[in-house]
PDB file of C-alpha atoms in Angstrom:
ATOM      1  CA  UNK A1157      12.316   2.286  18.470  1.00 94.00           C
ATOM      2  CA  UNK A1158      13.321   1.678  14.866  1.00 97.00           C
ATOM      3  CA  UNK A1159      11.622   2.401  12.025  1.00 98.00           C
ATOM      4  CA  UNK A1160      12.700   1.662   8.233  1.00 98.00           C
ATOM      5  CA  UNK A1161      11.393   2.973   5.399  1.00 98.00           C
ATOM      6  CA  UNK A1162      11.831   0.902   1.877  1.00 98.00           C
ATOM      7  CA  UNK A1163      12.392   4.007  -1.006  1.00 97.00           C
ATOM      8  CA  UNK A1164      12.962   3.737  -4.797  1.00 96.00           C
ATOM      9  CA  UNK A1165      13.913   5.890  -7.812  1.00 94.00           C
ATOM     10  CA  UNK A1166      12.493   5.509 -10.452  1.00 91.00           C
ATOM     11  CA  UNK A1167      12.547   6.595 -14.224  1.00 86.00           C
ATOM     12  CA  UNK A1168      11.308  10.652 -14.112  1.00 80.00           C
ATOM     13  CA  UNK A1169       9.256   9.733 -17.566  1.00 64.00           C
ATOM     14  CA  UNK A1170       6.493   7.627 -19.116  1.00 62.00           C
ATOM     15  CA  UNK A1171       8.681   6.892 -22.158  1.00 60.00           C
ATOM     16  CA  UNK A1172      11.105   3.734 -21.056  1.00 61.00           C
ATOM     17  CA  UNK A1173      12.973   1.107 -22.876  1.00 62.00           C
ATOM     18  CA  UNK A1174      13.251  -2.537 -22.622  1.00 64.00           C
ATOM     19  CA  UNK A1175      16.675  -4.585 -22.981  1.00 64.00           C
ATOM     20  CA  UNK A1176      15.071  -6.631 -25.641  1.00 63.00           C
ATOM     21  CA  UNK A1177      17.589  -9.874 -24.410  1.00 62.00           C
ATOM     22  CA  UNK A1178      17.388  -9.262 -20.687  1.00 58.00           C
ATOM     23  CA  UNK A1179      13.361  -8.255 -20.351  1.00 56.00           C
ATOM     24  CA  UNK A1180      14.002  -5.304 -17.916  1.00 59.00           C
ATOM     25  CA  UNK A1181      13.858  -2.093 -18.052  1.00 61.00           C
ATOM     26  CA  UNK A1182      17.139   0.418 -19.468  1.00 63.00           C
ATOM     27  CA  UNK A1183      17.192   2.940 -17.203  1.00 61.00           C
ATOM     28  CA  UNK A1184      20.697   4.408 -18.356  1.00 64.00           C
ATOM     29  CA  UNK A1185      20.635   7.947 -19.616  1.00 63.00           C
ATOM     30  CA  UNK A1186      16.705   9.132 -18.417  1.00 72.00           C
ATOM     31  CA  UNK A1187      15.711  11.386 -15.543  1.00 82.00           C
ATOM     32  CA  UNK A1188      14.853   9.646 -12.350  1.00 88.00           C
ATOM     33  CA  UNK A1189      13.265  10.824  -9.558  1.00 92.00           C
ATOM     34  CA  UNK A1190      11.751   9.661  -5.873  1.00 94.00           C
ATOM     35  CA  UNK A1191       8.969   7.057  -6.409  1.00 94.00           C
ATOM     36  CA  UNK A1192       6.268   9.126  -5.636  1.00 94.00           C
ATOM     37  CA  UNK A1193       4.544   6.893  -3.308  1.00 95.00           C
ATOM     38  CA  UNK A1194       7.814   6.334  -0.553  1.00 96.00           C
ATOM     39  CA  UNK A1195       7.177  10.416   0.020  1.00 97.00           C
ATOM     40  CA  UNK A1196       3.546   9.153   2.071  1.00 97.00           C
ATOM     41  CA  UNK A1197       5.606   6.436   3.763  1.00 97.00           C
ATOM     42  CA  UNK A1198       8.180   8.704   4.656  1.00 97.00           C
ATOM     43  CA  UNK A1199       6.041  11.793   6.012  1.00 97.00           C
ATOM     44  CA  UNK A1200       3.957   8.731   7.803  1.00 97.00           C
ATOM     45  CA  UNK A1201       7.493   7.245   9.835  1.00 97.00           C
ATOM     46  CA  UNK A1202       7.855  11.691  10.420  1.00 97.00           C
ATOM     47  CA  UNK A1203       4.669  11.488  12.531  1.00 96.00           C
ATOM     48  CA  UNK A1204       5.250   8.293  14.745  1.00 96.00           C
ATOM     49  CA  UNK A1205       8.699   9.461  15.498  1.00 95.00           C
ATOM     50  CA  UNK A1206       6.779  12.527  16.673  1.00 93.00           C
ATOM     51  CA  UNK A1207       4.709  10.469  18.982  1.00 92.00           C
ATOM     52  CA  UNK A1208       7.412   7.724  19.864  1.00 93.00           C
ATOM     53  CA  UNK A1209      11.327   9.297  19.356  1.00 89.00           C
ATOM     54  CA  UNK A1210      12.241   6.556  17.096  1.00 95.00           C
ATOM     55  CA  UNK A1211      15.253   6.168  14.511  1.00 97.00           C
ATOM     56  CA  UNK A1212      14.534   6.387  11.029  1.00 98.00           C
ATOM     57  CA  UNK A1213      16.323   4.557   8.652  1.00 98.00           C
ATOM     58  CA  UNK A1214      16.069   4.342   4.811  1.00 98.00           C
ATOM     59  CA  UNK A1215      16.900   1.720   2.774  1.00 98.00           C
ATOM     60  CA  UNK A1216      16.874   2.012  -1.243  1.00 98.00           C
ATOM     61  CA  UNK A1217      18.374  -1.185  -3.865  1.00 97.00           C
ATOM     62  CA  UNK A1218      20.037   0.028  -6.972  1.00 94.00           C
ATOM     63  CA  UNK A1219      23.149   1.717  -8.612  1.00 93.00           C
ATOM     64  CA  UNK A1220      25.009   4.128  -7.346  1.00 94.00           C
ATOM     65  CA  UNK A1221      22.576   6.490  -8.664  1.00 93.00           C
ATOM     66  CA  UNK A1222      20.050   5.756  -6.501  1.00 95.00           C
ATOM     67  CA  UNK A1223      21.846   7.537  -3.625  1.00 96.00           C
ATOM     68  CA  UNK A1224      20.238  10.160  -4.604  1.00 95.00           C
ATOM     69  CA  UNK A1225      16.519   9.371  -3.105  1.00 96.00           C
ATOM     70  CA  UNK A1226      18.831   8.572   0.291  1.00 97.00           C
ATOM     71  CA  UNK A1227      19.548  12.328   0.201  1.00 97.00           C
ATOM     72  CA  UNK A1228      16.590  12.927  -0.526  1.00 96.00           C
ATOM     73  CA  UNK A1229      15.102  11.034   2.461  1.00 97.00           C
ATOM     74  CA  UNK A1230      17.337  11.885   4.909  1.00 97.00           C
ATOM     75  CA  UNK A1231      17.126  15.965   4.025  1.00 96.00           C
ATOM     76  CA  UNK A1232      13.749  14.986   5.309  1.00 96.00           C
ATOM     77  CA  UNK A1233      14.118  14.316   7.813  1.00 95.00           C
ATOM     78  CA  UNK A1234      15.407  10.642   8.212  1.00 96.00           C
ATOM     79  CA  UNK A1235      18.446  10.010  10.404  1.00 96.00           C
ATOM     80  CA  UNK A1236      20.128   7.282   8.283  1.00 97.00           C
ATOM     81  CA  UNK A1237      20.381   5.585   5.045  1.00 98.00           C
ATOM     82  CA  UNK A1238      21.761   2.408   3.210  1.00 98.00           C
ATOM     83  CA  UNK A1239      21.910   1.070  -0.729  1.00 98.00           C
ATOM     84  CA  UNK A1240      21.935  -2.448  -1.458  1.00 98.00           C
ATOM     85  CA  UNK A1241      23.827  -2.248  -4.414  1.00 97.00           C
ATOM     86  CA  UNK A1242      25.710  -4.890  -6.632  1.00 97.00           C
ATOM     87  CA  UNK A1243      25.813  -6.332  -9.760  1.00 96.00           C
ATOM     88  CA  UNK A1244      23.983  -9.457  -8.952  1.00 96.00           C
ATOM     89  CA  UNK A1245      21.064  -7.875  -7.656  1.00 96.00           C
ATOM     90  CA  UNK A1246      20.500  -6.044 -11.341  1.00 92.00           C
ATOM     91  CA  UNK A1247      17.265  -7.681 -13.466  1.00 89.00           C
ATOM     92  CA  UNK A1248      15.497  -8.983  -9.941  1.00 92.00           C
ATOM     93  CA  UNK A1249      11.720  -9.395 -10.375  1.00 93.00           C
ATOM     94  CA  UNK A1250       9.131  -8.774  -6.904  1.00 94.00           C
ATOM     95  CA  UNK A1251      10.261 -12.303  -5.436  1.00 96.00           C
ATOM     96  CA  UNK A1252      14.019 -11.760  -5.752  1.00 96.00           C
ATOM     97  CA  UNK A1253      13.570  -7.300  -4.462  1.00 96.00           C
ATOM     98  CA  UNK A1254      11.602  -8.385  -1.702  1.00 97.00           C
ATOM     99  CA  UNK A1255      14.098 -10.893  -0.852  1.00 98.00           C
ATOM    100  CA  UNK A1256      17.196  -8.771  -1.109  1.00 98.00           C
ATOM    101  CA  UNK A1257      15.577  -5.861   0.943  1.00 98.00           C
ATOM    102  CA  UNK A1258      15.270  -7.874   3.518  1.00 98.00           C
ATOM    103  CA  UNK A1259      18.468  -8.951   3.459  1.00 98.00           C
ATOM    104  CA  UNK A1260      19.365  -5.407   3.865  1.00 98.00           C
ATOM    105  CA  UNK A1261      16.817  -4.777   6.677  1.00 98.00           C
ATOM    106  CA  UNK A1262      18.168  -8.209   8.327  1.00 97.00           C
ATOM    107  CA  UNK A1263      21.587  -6.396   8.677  1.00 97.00           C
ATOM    108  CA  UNK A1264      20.245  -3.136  10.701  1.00 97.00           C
ATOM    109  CA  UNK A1265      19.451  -5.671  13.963  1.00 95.00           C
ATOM    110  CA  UNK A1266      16.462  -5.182  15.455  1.00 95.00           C
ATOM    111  CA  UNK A1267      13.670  -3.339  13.625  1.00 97.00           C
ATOM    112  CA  UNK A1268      10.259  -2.227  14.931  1.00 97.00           C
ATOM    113  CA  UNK A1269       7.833  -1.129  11.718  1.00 98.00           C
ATOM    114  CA  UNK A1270       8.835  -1.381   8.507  1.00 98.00           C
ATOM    115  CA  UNK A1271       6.915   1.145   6.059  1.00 98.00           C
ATOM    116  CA  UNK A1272       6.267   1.421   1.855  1.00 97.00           C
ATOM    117  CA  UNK A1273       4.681   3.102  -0.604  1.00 96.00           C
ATOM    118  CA  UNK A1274       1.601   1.453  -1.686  1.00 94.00           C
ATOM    119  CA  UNK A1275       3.501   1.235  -4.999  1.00 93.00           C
ATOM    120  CA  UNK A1276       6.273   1.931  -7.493  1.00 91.00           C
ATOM    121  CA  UNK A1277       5.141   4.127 -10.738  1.00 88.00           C
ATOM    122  CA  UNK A1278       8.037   1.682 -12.745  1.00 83.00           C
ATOM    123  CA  UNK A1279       5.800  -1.274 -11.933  1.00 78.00           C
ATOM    124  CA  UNK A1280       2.545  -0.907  -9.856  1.00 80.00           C
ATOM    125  CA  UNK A1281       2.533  -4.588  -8.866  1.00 89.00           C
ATOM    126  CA  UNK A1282       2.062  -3.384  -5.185  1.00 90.00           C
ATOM    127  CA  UNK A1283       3.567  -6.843  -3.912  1.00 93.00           C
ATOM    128  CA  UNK A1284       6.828  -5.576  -3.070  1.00 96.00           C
ATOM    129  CA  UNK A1285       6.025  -4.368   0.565  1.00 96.00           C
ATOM    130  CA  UNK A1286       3.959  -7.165   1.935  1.00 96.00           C
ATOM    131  CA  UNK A1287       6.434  -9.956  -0.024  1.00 97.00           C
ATOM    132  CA  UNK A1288       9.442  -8.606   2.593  1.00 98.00           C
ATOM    133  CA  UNK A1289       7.015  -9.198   5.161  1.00 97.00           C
ATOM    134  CA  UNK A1290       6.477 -12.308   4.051  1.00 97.00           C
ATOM    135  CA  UNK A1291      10.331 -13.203   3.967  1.00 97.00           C
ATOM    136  CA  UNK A1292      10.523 -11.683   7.175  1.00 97.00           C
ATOM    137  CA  UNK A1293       8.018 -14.014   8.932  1.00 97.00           C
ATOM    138  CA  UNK A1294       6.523 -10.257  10.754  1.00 98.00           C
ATOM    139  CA  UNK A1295       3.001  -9.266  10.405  1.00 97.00           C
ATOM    140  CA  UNK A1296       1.449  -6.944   7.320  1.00 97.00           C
ATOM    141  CA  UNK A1297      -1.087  -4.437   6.635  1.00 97.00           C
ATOM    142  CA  UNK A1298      -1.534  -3.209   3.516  1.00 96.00           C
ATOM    143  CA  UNK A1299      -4.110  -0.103   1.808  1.00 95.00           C
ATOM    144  CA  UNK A1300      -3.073   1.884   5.167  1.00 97.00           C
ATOM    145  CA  UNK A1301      -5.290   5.307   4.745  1.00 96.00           C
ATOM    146  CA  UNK A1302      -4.850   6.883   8.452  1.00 96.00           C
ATOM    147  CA  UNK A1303      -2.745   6.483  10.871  1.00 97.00           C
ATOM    148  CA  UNK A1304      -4.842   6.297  14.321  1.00 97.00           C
ATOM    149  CA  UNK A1305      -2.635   5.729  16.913  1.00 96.00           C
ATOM    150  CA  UNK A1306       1.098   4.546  17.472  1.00 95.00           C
ATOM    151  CA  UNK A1307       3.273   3.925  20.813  1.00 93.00           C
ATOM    152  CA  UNK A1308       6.305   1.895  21.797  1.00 90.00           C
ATOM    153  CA  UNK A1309       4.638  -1.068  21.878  1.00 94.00           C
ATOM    154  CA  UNK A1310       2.667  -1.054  18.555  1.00 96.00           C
ATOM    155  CA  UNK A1311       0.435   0.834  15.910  1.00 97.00           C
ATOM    156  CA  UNK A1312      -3.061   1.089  15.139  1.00 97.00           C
ATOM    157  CA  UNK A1313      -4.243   2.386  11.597  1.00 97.00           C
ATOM    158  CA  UNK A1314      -7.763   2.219   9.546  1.00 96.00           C
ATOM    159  CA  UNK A1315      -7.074  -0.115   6.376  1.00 95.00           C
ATOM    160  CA  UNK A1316      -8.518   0.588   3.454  1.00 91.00           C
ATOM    161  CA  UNK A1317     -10.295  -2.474   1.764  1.00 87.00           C
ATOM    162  CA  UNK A1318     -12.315  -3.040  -1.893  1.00 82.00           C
ATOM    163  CA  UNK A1319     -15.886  -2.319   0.047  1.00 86.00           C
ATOM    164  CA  UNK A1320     -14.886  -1.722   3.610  1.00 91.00           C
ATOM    165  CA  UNK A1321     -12.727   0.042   6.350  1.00 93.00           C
ATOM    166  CA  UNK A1322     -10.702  -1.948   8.862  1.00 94.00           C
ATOM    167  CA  UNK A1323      -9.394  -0.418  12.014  1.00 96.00           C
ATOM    168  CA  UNK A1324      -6.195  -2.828  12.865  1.00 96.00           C
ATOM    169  CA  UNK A1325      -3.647  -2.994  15.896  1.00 97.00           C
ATOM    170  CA  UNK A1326      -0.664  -4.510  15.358  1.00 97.00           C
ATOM    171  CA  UNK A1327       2.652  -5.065  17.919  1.00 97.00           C
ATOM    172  CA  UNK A1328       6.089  -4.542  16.823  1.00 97.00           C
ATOM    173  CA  UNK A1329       7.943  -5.874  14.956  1.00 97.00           C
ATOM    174  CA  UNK A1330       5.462  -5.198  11.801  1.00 98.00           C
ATOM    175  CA  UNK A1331       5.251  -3.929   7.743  1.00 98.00           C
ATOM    176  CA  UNK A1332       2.632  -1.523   6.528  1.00 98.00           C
ATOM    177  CA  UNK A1333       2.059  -0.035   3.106  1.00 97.00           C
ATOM    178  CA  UNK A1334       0.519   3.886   2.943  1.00 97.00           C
ATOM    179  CA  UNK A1335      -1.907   4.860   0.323  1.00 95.00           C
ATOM    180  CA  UNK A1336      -1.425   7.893  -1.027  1.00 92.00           C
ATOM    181  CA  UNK A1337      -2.994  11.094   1.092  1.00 90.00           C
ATOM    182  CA  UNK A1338      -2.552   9.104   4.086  1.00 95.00           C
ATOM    183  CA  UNK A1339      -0.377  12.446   5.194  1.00 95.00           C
ATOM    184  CA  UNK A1340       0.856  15.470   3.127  1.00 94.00           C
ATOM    185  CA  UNK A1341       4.547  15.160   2.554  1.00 94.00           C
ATOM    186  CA  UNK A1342       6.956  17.808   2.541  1.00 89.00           C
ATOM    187  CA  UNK A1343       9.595  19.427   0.741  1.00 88.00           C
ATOM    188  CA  UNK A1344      13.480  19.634   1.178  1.00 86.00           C
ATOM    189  CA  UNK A1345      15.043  23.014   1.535  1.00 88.00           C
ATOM    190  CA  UNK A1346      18.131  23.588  -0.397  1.00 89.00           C
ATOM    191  CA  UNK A1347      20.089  24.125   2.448  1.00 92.00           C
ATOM    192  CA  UNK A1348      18.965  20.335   3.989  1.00 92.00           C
ATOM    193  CA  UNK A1349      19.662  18.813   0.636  1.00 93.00           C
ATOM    194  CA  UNK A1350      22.998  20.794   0.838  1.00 93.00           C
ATOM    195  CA  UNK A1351      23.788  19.109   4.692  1.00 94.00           C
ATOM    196  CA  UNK A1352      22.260  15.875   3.768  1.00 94.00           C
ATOM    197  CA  UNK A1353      24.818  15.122   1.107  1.00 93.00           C
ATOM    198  CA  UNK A1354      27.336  15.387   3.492  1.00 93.00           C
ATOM    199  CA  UNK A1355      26.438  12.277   5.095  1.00 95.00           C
ATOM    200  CA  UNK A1356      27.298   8.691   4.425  1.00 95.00           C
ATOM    201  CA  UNK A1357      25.784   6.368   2.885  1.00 97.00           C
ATOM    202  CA  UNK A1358      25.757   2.532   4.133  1.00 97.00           C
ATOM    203  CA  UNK A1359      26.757   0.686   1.132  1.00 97.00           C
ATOM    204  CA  UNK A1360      25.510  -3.075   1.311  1.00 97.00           C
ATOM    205  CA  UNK A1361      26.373  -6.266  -1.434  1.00 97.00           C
ATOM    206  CA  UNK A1362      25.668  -9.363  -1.942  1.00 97.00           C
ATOM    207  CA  UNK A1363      28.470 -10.104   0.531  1.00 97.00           C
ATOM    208  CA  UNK A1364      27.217  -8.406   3.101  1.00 97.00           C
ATOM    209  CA  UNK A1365      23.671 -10.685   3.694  1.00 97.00           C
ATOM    210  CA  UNK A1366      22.811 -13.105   5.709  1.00 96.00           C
ATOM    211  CA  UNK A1367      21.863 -15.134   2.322  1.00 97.00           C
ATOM    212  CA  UNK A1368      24.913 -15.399  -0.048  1.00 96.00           C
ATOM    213  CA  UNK A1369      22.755 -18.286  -2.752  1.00 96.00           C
ATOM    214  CA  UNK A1370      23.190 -16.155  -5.995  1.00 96.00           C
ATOM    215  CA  UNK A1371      20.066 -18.213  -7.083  1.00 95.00           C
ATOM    216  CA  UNK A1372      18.004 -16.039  -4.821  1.00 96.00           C
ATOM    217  CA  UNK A1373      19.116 -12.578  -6.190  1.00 97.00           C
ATOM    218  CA  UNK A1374      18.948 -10.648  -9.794  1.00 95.00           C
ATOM    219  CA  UNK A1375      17.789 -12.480 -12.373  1.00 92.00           C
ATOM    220  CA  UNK A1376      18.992 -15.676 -11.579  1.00 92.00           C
ATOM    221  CA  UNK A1377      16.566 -15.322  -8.216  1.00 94.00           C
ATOM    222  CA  UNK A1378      13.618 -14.120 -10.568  1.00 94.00           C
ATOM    223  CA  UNK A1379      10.620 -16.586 -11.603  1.00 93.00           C
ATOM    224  CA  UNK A1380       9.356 -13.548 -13.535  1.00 89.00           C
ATOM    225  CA  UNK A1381      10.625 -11.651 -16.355  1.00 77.00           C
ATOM    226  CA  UNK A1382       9.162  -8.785 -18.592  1.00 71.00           C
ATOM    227  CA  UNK A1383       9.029  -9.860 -22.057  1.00 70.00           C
ATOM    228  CA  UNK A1384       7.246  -6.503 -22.988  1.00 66.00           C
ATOM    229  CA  UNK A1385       6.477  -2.937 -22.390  1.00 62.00           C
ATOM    230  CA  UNK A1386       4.565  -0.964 -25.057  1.00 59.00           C
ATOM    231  CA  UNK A1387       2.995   2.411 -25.208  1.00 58.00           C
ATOM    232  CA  UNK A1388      -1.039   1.603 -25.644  1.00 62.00           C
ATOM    233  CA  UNK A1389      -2.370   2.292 -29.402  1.00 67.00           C
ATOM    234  CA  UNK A1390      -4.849   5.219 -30.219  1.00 67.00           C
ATOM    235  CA  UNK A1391      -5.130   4.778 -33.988  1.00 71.00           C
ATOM    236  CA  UNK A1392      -8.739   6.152 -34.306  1.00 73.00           C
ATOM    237  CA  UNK A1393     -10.925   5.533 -37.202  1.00 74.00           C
ATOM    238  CA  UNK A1394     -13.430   8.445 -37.959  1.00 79.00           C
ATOM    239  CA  UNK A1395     -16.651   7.669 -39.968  1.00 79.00           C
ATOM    240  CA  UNK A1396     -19.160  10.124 -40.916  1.00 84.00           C
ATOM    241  CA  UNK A1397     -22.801   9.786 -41.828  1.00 86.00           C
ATOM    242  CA  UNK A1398     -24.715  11.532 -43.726  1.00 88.00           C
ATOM    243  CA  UNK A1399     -28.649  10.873 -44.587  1.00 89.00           C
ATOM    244  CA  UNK A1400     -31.863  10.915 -42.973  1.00 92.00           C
ATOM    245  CA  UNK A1401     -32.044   9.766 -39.120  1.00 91.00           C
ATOM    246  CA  UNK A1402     -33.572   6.007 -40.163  1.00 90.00           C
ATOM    247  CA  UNK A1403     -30.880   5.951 -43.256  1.00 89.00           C
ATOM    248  CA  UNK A1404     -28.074   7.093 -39.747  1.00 90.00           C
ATOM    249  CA  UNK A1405     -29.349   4.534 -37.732  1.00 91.00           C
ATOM    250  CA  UNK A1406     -29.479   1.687 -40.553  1.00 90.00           C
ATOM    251  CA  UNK A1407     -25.734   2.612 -41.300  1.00 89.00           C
ATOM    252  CA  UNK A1408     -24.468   2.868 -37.688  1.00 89.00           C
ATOM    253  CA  UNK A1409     -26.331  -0.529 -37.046  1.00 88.00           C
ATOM    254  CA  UNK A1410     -24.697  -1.872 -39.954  1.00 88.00           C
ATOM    255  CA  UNK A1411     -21.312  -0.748 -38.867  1.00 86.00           C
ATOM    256  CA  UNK A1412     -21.670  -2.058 -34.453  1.00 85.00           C
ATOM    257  CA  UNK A1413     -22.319  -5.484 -36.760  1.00 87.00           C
ATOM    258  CA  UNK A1414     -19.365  -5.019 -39.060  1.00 85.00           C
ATOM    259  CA  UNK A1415     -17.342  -4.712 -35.619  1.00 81.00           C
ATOM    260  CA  UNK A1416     -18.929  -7.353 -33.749  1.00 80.00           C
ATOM    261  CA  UNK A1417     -19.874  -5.167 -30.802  1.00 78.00           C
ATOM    262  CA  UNK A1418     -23.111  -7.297 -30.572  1.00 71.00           C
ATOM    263  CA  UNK A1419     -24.728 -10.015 -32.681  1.00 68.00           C
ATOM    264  CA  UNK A1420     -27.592  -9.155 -34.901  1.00 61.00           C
ATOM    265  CA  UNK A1421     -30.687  -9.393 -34.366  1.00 57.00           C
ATOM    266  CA  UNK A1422     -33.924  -8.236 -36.022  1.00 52.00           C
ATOM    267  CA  UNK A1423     -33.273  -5.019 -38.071  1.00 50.00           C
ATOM    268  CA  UNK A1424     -35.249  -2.106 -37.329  1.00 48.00           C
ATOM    269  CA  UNK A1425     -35.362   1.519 -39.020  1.00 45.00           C
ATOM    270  CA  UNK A1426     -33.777   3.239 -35.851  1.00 46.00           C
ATOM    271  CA  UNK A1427     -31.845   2.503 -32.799  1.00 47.00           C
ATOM    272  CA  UNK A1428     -34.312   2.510 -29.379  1.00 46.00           C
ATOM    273  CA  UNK A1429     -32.908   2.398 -25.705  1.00 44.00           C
TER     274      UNK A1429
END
């Protein structure tokens, strides 16, 4: 059995740029780190192989940089790992990352579960991990909070959904996305990191898919573009008012109008539930 699990790093910071030409984010010269999120996917593949003896593979898309989450992963306890990386993927929206991972997972053969994060913290559009399903014509569960039950043939997990629980059994070959919590991941020892980065690394380009159309990767392969990222405003205004508790309310009243919280009505001398 097979199992891949879809990683990311991502900027280590709240405070990130945007190439005011390209729409995407600058991620040259800021901290990265593991996308929070792939550590519950990972930990999650941990406990099937536990039950099942499968392979686990990691699979990342990004600069050279990035192999650093692969170390990460597999001083985890994964058993392989490959980066998609190449110019042509840089600037790529969902549609065109969805499409390129799977590329990437095309080119490992036959694989049984695929598993994400419910999310990156660089984007939180949460469409990544079903959309490679999609592309890979395989069955998808998403808002996966516990993992029941898993054997060579398939997997059976409780889905979380907006007012209910699902308990769902799906056959291999599949894609899931964690939540967070679903498991508590662990930690890499220095002495694993040390090992892992003695490995290699599977490097994979544009050359190397199944689907060379240059149309479907980067930005060229991208519907979507940012146009903006801004820090939210917290200018605050403080008024203070002084008087009697009618002359208060009057003033305050006055004031909800000025902003156009509500439209006036009658005036009264103070404010009632």
């Amino acid at each position: 059995m097979k199992i891949v699990v879809c990683v990311k790093q991502v900027p280590d910071t709240q405070k990130v740029q945007v190439d005011p030409e390209t729409g995407v984010l600058i991620r040259q010269g800021i901290d990265t780190k593991m996308n929070p999120y792939d550590l519950y996917a990972l930990e999650t593949a941990f406990r099937i192989k536990e039950k099942t003896q499968a392979e686990i593979y990691v699979i990342t898309m990004g600069p050279d940089s990035a192999k650093a989450v692969l170390y990460e992963s597999m001083a985890l306890g994964a058993d392989d790992a490959w980066l998609m990386s190449d110019r042509r993927f840089a600037g790529a929206d969902v549609l065109a990352t969805s499409f390129t991972l799977a590329q990437g997972i095309k080119t490992m053969g036959h694989v049984d579960l695929i598993l994400c994060g419910k999310q990156t913290t660089d984007g939180d559009t949460a469409q990544v991990g079903p959309a490679i399903g999609e592309v890979l014509k395989i069955p998808h569960v998403s808002w996966v909070r516990k993992l029941i039950d898993a054997d060579e043939m398939g997997i059976t997990v409780l889905q979380e959904m907006m007012d209910s629980v699902a308990e769902v059994r799906l056959n291999y070959p599949c894609l899931l996305t964690v939540e967070k919590g679903i498991f508590e991941p662990g930690l890499p020892s220095y002495l694993k990191m040390k090992e892992a980065k003695k490995k290699d690394i599977h490097l994979l380009t544009m050359d190397d898919c199944e689907c060379r159309d240059i149309r479907r990767y980067g930005l060229s392969g991208s519907p979507t573009q940012v146009e903006k990222i801004f820090e939210p405003s917290y200018d605050l205004e403080s008024v203070r008012l002084e008087g009697t508790s009618e002359e208060n309310a009057s003033a305050l009243y006055d004031k909800l109008l000025e902003l156009k919280v509500f439209e006036g009505g009658k005036k009264h001398g103070t404010i009632g539930n």
